[in-house]
Protein backbone atom coordinates (compact mmCIF):
# COMPACT_ATOMS: atom_id res chain seq x y z
CA MET A 1 23.21 -5.64 41.34
CA THR A 2 26.01 -3.18 40.64
CA THR A 3 25.02 0.49 40.67
CA GLU A 4 26.89 3.67 40.08
CA ILE A 5 26.30 6.39 42.68
CA LYS A 6 26.78 9.99 41.59
CA ASN A 7 27.06 12.84 44.04
CA GLY A 8 24.29 15.40 43.99
CA ALA A 9 21.86 13.33 41.88
CA GLN A 10 18.23 14.23 42.39
CA PHE A 11 16.63 11.08 40.96
CA ILE A 12 16.68 7.38 41.79
CA LYS A 13 16.26 4.47 39.41
CA GLN A 14 14.28 1.43 40.55
CA GLY A 15 14.23 -1.17 37.78
CA ASN A 16 12.91 0.68 34.72
CA ASN A 17 11.19 3.41 36.75
CA ILE A 18 12.84 6.71 37.58
CA ARG A 19 11.63 8.80 40.50
CA VAL A 20 12.59 12.02 42.21
CA LYS A 21 14.97 11.03 45.00
CA PRO A 22 13.53 10.25 48.41
CA ASP A 23 15.89 7.41 49.31
CA GLY A 24 17.69 5.01 47.03
CA LEU A 25 20.21 4.97 44.21
CA ASP A 26 21.31 8.23 42.68
CA TYR A 27 20.37 8.97 39.10
CA ASN A 28 21.16 11.97 36.93
CA LEU A 29 19.04 12.91 33.95
CA ILE A 30 21.06 12.54 30.75
CA PRO A 31 21.12 15.42 28.22
CA GLY A 32 19.53 14.38 24.93
CA LYS A 33 17.92 11.28 26.43
CA VAL A 34 14.15 10.89 26.24
CA TYR A 35 12.01 10.21 29.31
CA ASP A 36 8.30 9.35 29.43
CA LEU A 37 6.10 10.88 32.11
CA HIS A 38 2.80 9.05 32.77
CA TRP A 39 0.25 8.88 35.57
CA ASP A 40 -0.76 5.78 37.50
CA ASP A 41 -4.41 6.28 38.50
CA TRP A 42 -4.46 3.17 40.66
CA LYS A 43 -1.54 4.28 42.83
CA SER A 44 -2.18 8.00 42.29
CA THR A 45 1.43 8.69 41.42
CA TYR A 46 3.60 9.38 38.40
CA ILE A 47 5.58 6.88 36.33
CA PHE A 48 8.84 8.31 35.03
CA SER A 49 11.00 6.10 32.82
CA GLU A 50 13.68 6.10 30.13
CA ASN A 51 12.62 5.92 26.50
CA GLY A 52 15.83 5.97 24.48
CA GLU A 53 15.90 8.62 21.74
CA LEU A 54 13.43 10.63 19.71
CA ASN A 55 12.08 8.96 16.58
CA LEU A 56 13.13 11.18 13.66
CA PRO A 57 13.33 10.46 9.89
CA LYS A 58 16.77 9.81 8.41
CA LYS A 59 16.68 13.19 6.72
CA VAL A 60 14.78 16.14 8.13
CA TYR A 61 13.67 18.77 5.61
CA GLU A 62 13.63 22.18 7.25
CA LEU A 63 12.11 25.40 6.03
CA LYS A 64 14.26 28.53 6.21
CA LYS A 65 11.86 30.10 8.67
CA ASP A 66 12.18 27.03 10.93
CA VAL A 67 15.98 27.30 11.00
CA ILE A 68 15.68 30.94 12.08
CA PHE A 69 12.94 30.03 14.56
CA LYS A 70 15.09 27.40 16.28
CA LYS A 71 18.04 29.76 16.69
CA ARG A 72 15.89 32.45 18.29
CA VAL A 73 14.20 30.04 20.69
CA LEU A 74 17.41 28.40 21.87
CA LYS A 75 19.25 31.71 22.21
CA TYR A 76 16.47 33.17 24.33
CA PHE A 77 16.15 30.07 26.53
CA GLU A 78 19.88 30.06 27.26
CA ASP A 79 19.71 33.54 28.76
CA ALA A 80 16.06 33.56 29.84
CA PRO A 81 15.48 35.08 33.30
CA THR A 82 12.25 33.11 33.71
CA GLN A 83 11.71 29.48 34.72
CA THR A 84 9.58 28.64 31.69
CA THR A 85 9.97 29.39 27.99
CA GLY A 86 6.77 28.34 26.21
CA ILE A 87 6.67 27.39 22.52
CA MET A 88 3.48 26.71 20.54
CA LEU A 89 3.65 25.04 17.11
CA ALA A 90 0.16 25.36 15.65
CA GLY A 91 -1.67 24.69 12.42
CA THR A 92 -2.57 22.17 9.76
CA LYS A 93 -2.03 18.50 10.54
CA GLY A 94 0.93 16.82 8.90
CA THR A 95 2.85 19.97 8.05
CA GLY A 96 5.87 19.27 10.25
CA LYS A 97 4.98 20.55 13.73
CA THR A 98 5.90 17.39 15.61
CA VAL A 99 9.14 16.96 13.65
CA LEU A 100 10.20 20.52 14.49
CA ALA A 101 9.30 19.93 18.15
CA LYS A 102 11.60 16.89 18.21
CA VAL A 103 14.43 18.66 16.37
CA LEU A 104 14.17 21.67 18.68
CA ALA A 105 14.19 19.40 21.72
CA LYS A 106 17.21 17.48 20.45
CA GLU A 107 19.20 20.63 19.66
CA SER A 108 18.45 22.05 23.11
CA LYS A 109 20.86 19.41 24.50
CA LEU A 110 18.60 19.05 27.53
CA PRO A 111 17.02 15.94 29.05
CA ILE A 112 13.73 15.56 27.11
CA ILE A 113 10.51 14.73 28.96
CA VAL A 114 7.57 13.63 26.80
CA VAL A 115 4.38 14.03 28.81
CA GLY A 116 1.79 11.32 28.22
CA SER A 117 -1.84 12.25 27.55
CA ASP A 118 -2.81 10.40 30.76
CA TYR A 119 -0.88 12.83 32.97
CA PRO A 120 -3.24 15.30 34.74
CA ALA A 121 -2.53 18.94 33.95
CA LYS A 122 -3.20 19.83 37.61
CA LYS A 123 -0.36 17.55 38.74
CA LEU A 124 2.37 19.04 36.53
CA ASN A 125 3.69 21.48 39.10
CA ASP A 126 3.84 18.75 41.76
CA PHE A 127 6.34 16.85 39.65
CA PHE A 128 8.48 19.67 38.28
CA LYS A 129 8.89 21.53 41.58
CA GLU A 130 10.73 18.53 43.07
CA PHE A 131 13.96 19.13 41.13
CA ASN A 132 15.85 21.98 39.48
CA VAL A 133 17.61 20.29 36.55
CA PRO A 134 16.87 22.25 33.33
CA VAL A 135 14.71 20.12 31.00
CA CYS A 136 12.84 20.24 27.70
CA VAL A 137 9.18 19.21 28.02
CA ILE A 138 7.01 18.14 25.05
CA PHE A 139 3.19 18.14 24.91
CA ASP A 140 1.94 16.77 21.58
CA GLU A 141 -1.56 17.83 20.41
CA VAL A 142 -2.01 19.80 23.61
CA GLU A 143 -5.55 21.01 22.86
CA LYS A 144 -6.77 17.43 22.40
CA ASN A 145 -5.06 15.76 25.33
CA TRP A 146 -5.15 18.31 28.15
CA ASN A 147 -7.34 20.98 29.65
CA THR A 148 -5.11 23.91 28.76
CA ASN A 149 -6.79 26.17 31.32
CA GLN A 150 -5.38 23.86 33.98
CA MET A 151 -1.84 24.28 32.59
CA LEU A 152 -1.64 28.02 33.29
CA GLU A 153 -0.08 27.66 36.75
CA PHE A 154 2.53 25.28 35.34
CA LEU A 155 3.48 27.85 32.68
CA ASP A 156 3.39 30.81 35.07
CA GLY A 157 6.04 29.37 37.36
CA ILE A 158 4.47 30.76 40.51
CA GLN A 159 6.07 27.91 42.41
CA ALA A 160 9.81 27.36 42.06
CA THR A 161 10.37 24.57 39.53
CA ALA A 162 13.06 23.38 37.15
CA LYS A 163 13.95 25.69 34.28
CA LYS A 164 11.86 24.40 31.41
CA LEU A 165 11.75 24.69 27.63
CA VAL A 166 8.09 23.75 27.07
CA ILE A 167 7.20 22.77 23.49
CA MET A 168 3.53 22.26 22.60
CA THR A 169 1.93 21.28 19.31
CA CYS A 170 -1.71 21.78 18.34
CA ASN A 171 -3.89 21.41 15.26
CA ASN A 172 -6.55 23.91 16.33
CA LEU A 173 -5.37 27.02 18.12
CA ASN A 174 -8.98 28.05 18.79
CA MET A 175 -9.27 25.14 21.23
CA VAL A 176 -6.29 26.33 23.29
CA SER A 177 -7.01 28.41 26.39
CA GLU A 178 -7.52 32.07 25.54
CA TYR A 179 -5.37 32.84 28.58
CA MET A 180 -2.35 31.31 26.86
CA GLN A 181 -2.73 33.46 23.77
CA ASP A 182 -1.21 36.93 23.57
CA ARG A 183 0.65 36.15 26.81
CA CYS A 184 4.40 35.95 26.13
CA SER A 185 5.07 35.08 29.76
CA ARG A 186 3.24 31.79 29.12
CA ILE A 187 3.76 31.17 25.39
CA ARG A 188 6.65 33.29 24.20
CA TYR A 189 6.93 31.96 20.64
CA LEU A 190 4.12 30.95 18.29
CA ARG A 191 4.86 29.31 14.94
CA LYS A 192 1.81 28.88 12.68
CA TYR A 193 1.82 26.30 9.87
CA THR A 194 -0.22 26.33 6.64
CA PRO A 195 -0.58 23.67 3.88
CA SER A 196 1.46 25.79 1.48
CA ASP A 197 4.52 25.98 3.77
CA ASN A 198 5.98 22.74 2.41
CA ILE A 199 6.09 23.96 -1.21
CA GLU A 200 9.60 25.18 -0.42
CA ILE A 201 10.94 21.67 0.19
CA ILE A 202 8.96 19.57 -2.33
CA ALA A 203 11.58 19.73 -5.11
CA SER A 204 14.27 18.54 -2.69
CA VAL A 205 12.13 15.67 -1.41
CA VAL A 206 11.33 14.55 -4.98
CA ALA A 207 14.96 14.82 -6.10
CA ASP A 208 16.20 12.80 -3.12
CA SER A 209 13.68 10.05 -3.88
CA GLY A 210 15.33 9.20 -7.19
CA VAL A 211 12.24 9.47 -9.41
CA ARG A 212 13.10 9.90 -13.09
CA ASP A 213 11.19 13.06 -13.96
CA VAL A 214 11.74 15.32 -10.96
CA ALA A 215 10.26 18.45 -12.56
CA LYS A 216 7.08 16.70 -13.73
CA VAL A 217 6.40 15.01 -10.38
CA THR A 218 7.17 18.19 -8.43
CA GLU A 219 4.80 20.25 -10.57
CA PHE A 220 2.07 17.62 -10.31
CA ILE A 221 2.30 17.54 -6.50
CA ILE A 222 2.18 21.32 -6.13
CA LYS A 223 -0.72 21.76 -8.56
CA ASN A 224 -2.89 18.83 -7.57
CA ILE A 225 -2.43 17.74 -3.93
CA LYS A 226 -4.62 19.83 -1.63
CA LEU A 227 -2.93 19.06 1.69
CA LEU A 228 0.82 19.26 1.18
CA SER A 229 1.71 17.32 4.30
CA ILE A 230 5.02 15.48 4.47
CA ASP A 231 3.05 12.24 4.79
CA ASN A 232 1.06 12.86 1.60
CA ILE A 233 4.09 14.06 -0.37
CA ILE A 234 6.32 11.12 0.53
CA SER A 235 3.53 8.54 0.16
CA PHE A 236 2.74 9.76 -3.36
CA ILE A 237 6.41 9.86 -4.36
CA ASN A 238 6.91 6.31 -3.12
CA GLU A 239 3.93 5.18 -5.18
CA VAL A 240 5.37 6.89 -8.27
CA LYS A 241 8.67 5.09 -7.71
CA LEU A 242 6.82 1.79 -7.42
CA LEU A 243 4.92 2.20 -10.69
CA GLU A 244 7.09 4.39 -12.92
CA ASP A 245 8.28 1.43 -15.04
CA ASP A 246 4.71 0.97 -16.30
CA GLU A 247 4.31 3.61 -19.02
CA THR A 248 0.55 3.00 -19.27
CA ILE A 249 -0.01 4.41 -15.77
CA THR A 250 -0.17 8.20 -15.45
CA LEU A 251 0.36 10.32 -12.35
CA GLU A 252 -3.41 10.90 -12.38
CA ASP A 253 -3.99 7.15 -12.33
CA ILE A 254 -1.59 6.72 -9.42
CA ILE A 255 -3.21 9.29 -7.17
CA GLU A 256 -6.80 8.41 -8.13
CA ILE A 257 -7.07 5.52 -5.62
CA MET A 258 -4.84 6.99 -2.90
CA ASN A 259 -6.23 8.51 0.29
CA ILE A 260 -5.16 12.00 -0.81
CA SER A 261 -7.51 14.89 -1.61
CA THR A 262 -6.74 16.48 -4.99
CA ARG A 263 -7.82 19.29 -7.27
CA LEU A 264 -8.23 16.91 -10.20
CA VAL A 265 -11.59 16.67 -11.96
CA SER A 266 -13.21 13.28 -11.36
CA LYS A 267 -12.71 10.77 -14.15
CA GLU A 268 -15.99 9.01 -13.37
CA LYS A 269 -18.13 8.71 -16.52
CA SER A 270 -21.82 9.55 -16.60
CA ASP A 271 -24.45 7.00 -17.64
CA GLU A 272 -24.69 8.69 -21.05
CA GLU A 273 -20.93 8.45 -21.56
CA ARG A 274 -20.84 4.77 -20.64
CA ILE A 275 -23.69 3.93 -23.04
CA ALA A 276 -22.10 6.01 -25.78
CA GLN A 277 -18.80 4.18 -25.31
CA THR A 278 -20.59 0.84 -25.68
CA ILE A 279 -22.31 1.98 -28.90
CA ALA A 280 -19.00 3.23 -30.30
CA ASP A 281 -17.30 -0.07 -29.48
CA VAL A 282 -20.05 -2.16 -31.11
CA THR A 283 -20.89 -0.06 -34.19
CA GLY A 284 -17.56 1.54 -35.00
CA LYS A 285 -19.04 5.03 -34.73
CA THR A 286 -16.99 7.75 -33.13
CA LEU A 287 -17.51 8.45 -29.45
CA GLU A 288 -18.77 11.96 -30.32
CA GLN A 289 -21.41 10.57 -32.72
CA SER A 290 -22.50 7.95 -30.22
CA LEU A 291 -22.75 10.48 -27.40
CA LEU A 292 -24.89 12.81 -29.53
CA GLU A 293 -27.15 9.87 -30.44
CA VAL A 294 -27.55 8.93 -26.77
CA LYS A 295 -28.30 12.51 -25.73
CA ASN A 296 -30.92 12.85 -28.50
CA THR A 297 -32.55 9.57 -27.49
CA PHE A 298 -32.66 10.53 -23.81
CA ASN A 299 -34.11 13.92 -24.72
CA GLY A 300 -36.60 12.47 -27.21
CA THR A 301 -35.12 14.49 -30.07
CA SER A 302 -33.58 11.74 -32.20
CA SER A 303 -33.05 13.02 -35.75
CA ASP A 304 -33.47 9.63 -37.45
CA ASP A 305 -35.44 6.41 -37.06
CA THR A 306 -32.59 4.54 -35.41
CA SER A 307 -32.44 4.78 -31.63
CA CYS A 308 -29.26 4.26 -29.62
CA THR A 309 -30.53 0.85 -28.45
CA GLU A 310 -31.11 -0.26 -32.02
CA SER A 311 -27.59 0.83 -32.91
CA ILE A 312 -26.20 -1.93 -30.76
CA GLY A 313 -28.74 -4.51 -31.90
CA TYR A 314 -30.99 -4.39 -28.86
CA THR A 315 -34.74 -3.79 -28.86
CA PRO A 316 -36.61 -3.56 -25.57
CA PRO A 317 -39.56 -5.97 -25.15
CA PHE A 318 -41.93 -3.09 -24.51
CA ASP A 319 -42.67 0.12 -26.33
CA PHE A 320 -41.94 2.74 -23.71
CA ASP A 321 -43.27 5.52 -25.95
CA ASN A 322 -46.72 3.94 -26.35
CA ASP A 323 -49.03 4.48 -23.38
CA SER A 324 -52.01 2.70 -24.96
CA ASP A 325 -53.01 -0.75 -23.75
CA ASP A 326 -55.31 -1.20 -26.78
CA ASN A 327 -52.62 -1.82 -29.38
CA GLU A 328 -52.89 -5.55 -29.91
CA ASP A 329 -49.76 -5.63 -32.10
CA ASP A 330 -47.66 -4.62 -29.12
CA GLU A 331 -49.16 -7.14 -26.73
CA TYR A 332 -47.14 -10.12 -25.68
CA ASP A 333 -49.05 -13.15 -26.95
CA GLU A 334 -48.07 -16.25 -25.05
CA GLU A 335 -50.05 -18.44 -27.47
CA ASP A 336 -47.70 -17.49 -30.33
CA GLU A 337 -44.77 -19.11 -28.52
């Protein structure tokens, strides 16, 4: 096997696994390349391996505040006197936190280490103190996958470790250690996301999709979709594109059976409305007349001798209004059959 040895490398590569150099072939971390960090419980050691590049959409839609945010973070990290610059991207699911984390990591031009949820928080320092190459480290959904109280030492940098740009995402900031919050030495920058943040980019997303009526679709999305996540927005737009040739299908029809919460009033009909529609179809009466007839019948206030059931040519076999068992005319006489 041919290998390339580089002077001063601090890692070795054995097959697909990369480890901090004890003995073996030299390996240098590559800026912009993604590395996975996992934990092997059986062997009680880490697994560090290459993972190609970050998975990003073809076009990333960025909010103005995110562009400014990135510039500030990267400028500070470049001149930061501390070992660790902590970033927390918090808030509503699906609003772009993970995408911004990836974009920020990519633009840092550092080797990118994605920490797996199986890696113990207590073991982080043991790994990062073994080398001094500046890196970007990503923890996705940090409050769900790690005990954040156990990450404090890693963020404090009490032990000499590599210079780190640490990017964390979370859906619920209340579940993150209170000792991380209001502590700039641990988390220097906090970006909070809300469902309304993406309103700024909706028109651009719709326009880029190629739908025919950009204004109408944009307005419908903003007014009716409760959670304006990128996932919900793009999924709905794709569905509109799929069905827009059918003029009988409305935007309301399209979203009605999608897994998207809306502000639309339910189109489900009541029992009275369904019966009234049947009467109108059979008798030729208007829906309004039929509905009034049904309501009067249900309330026992019918203004004429014709009930709603008689209107459609149906008479029940029993007289529900007669409680007497003595009326022989209403009895069912099997002998007459």
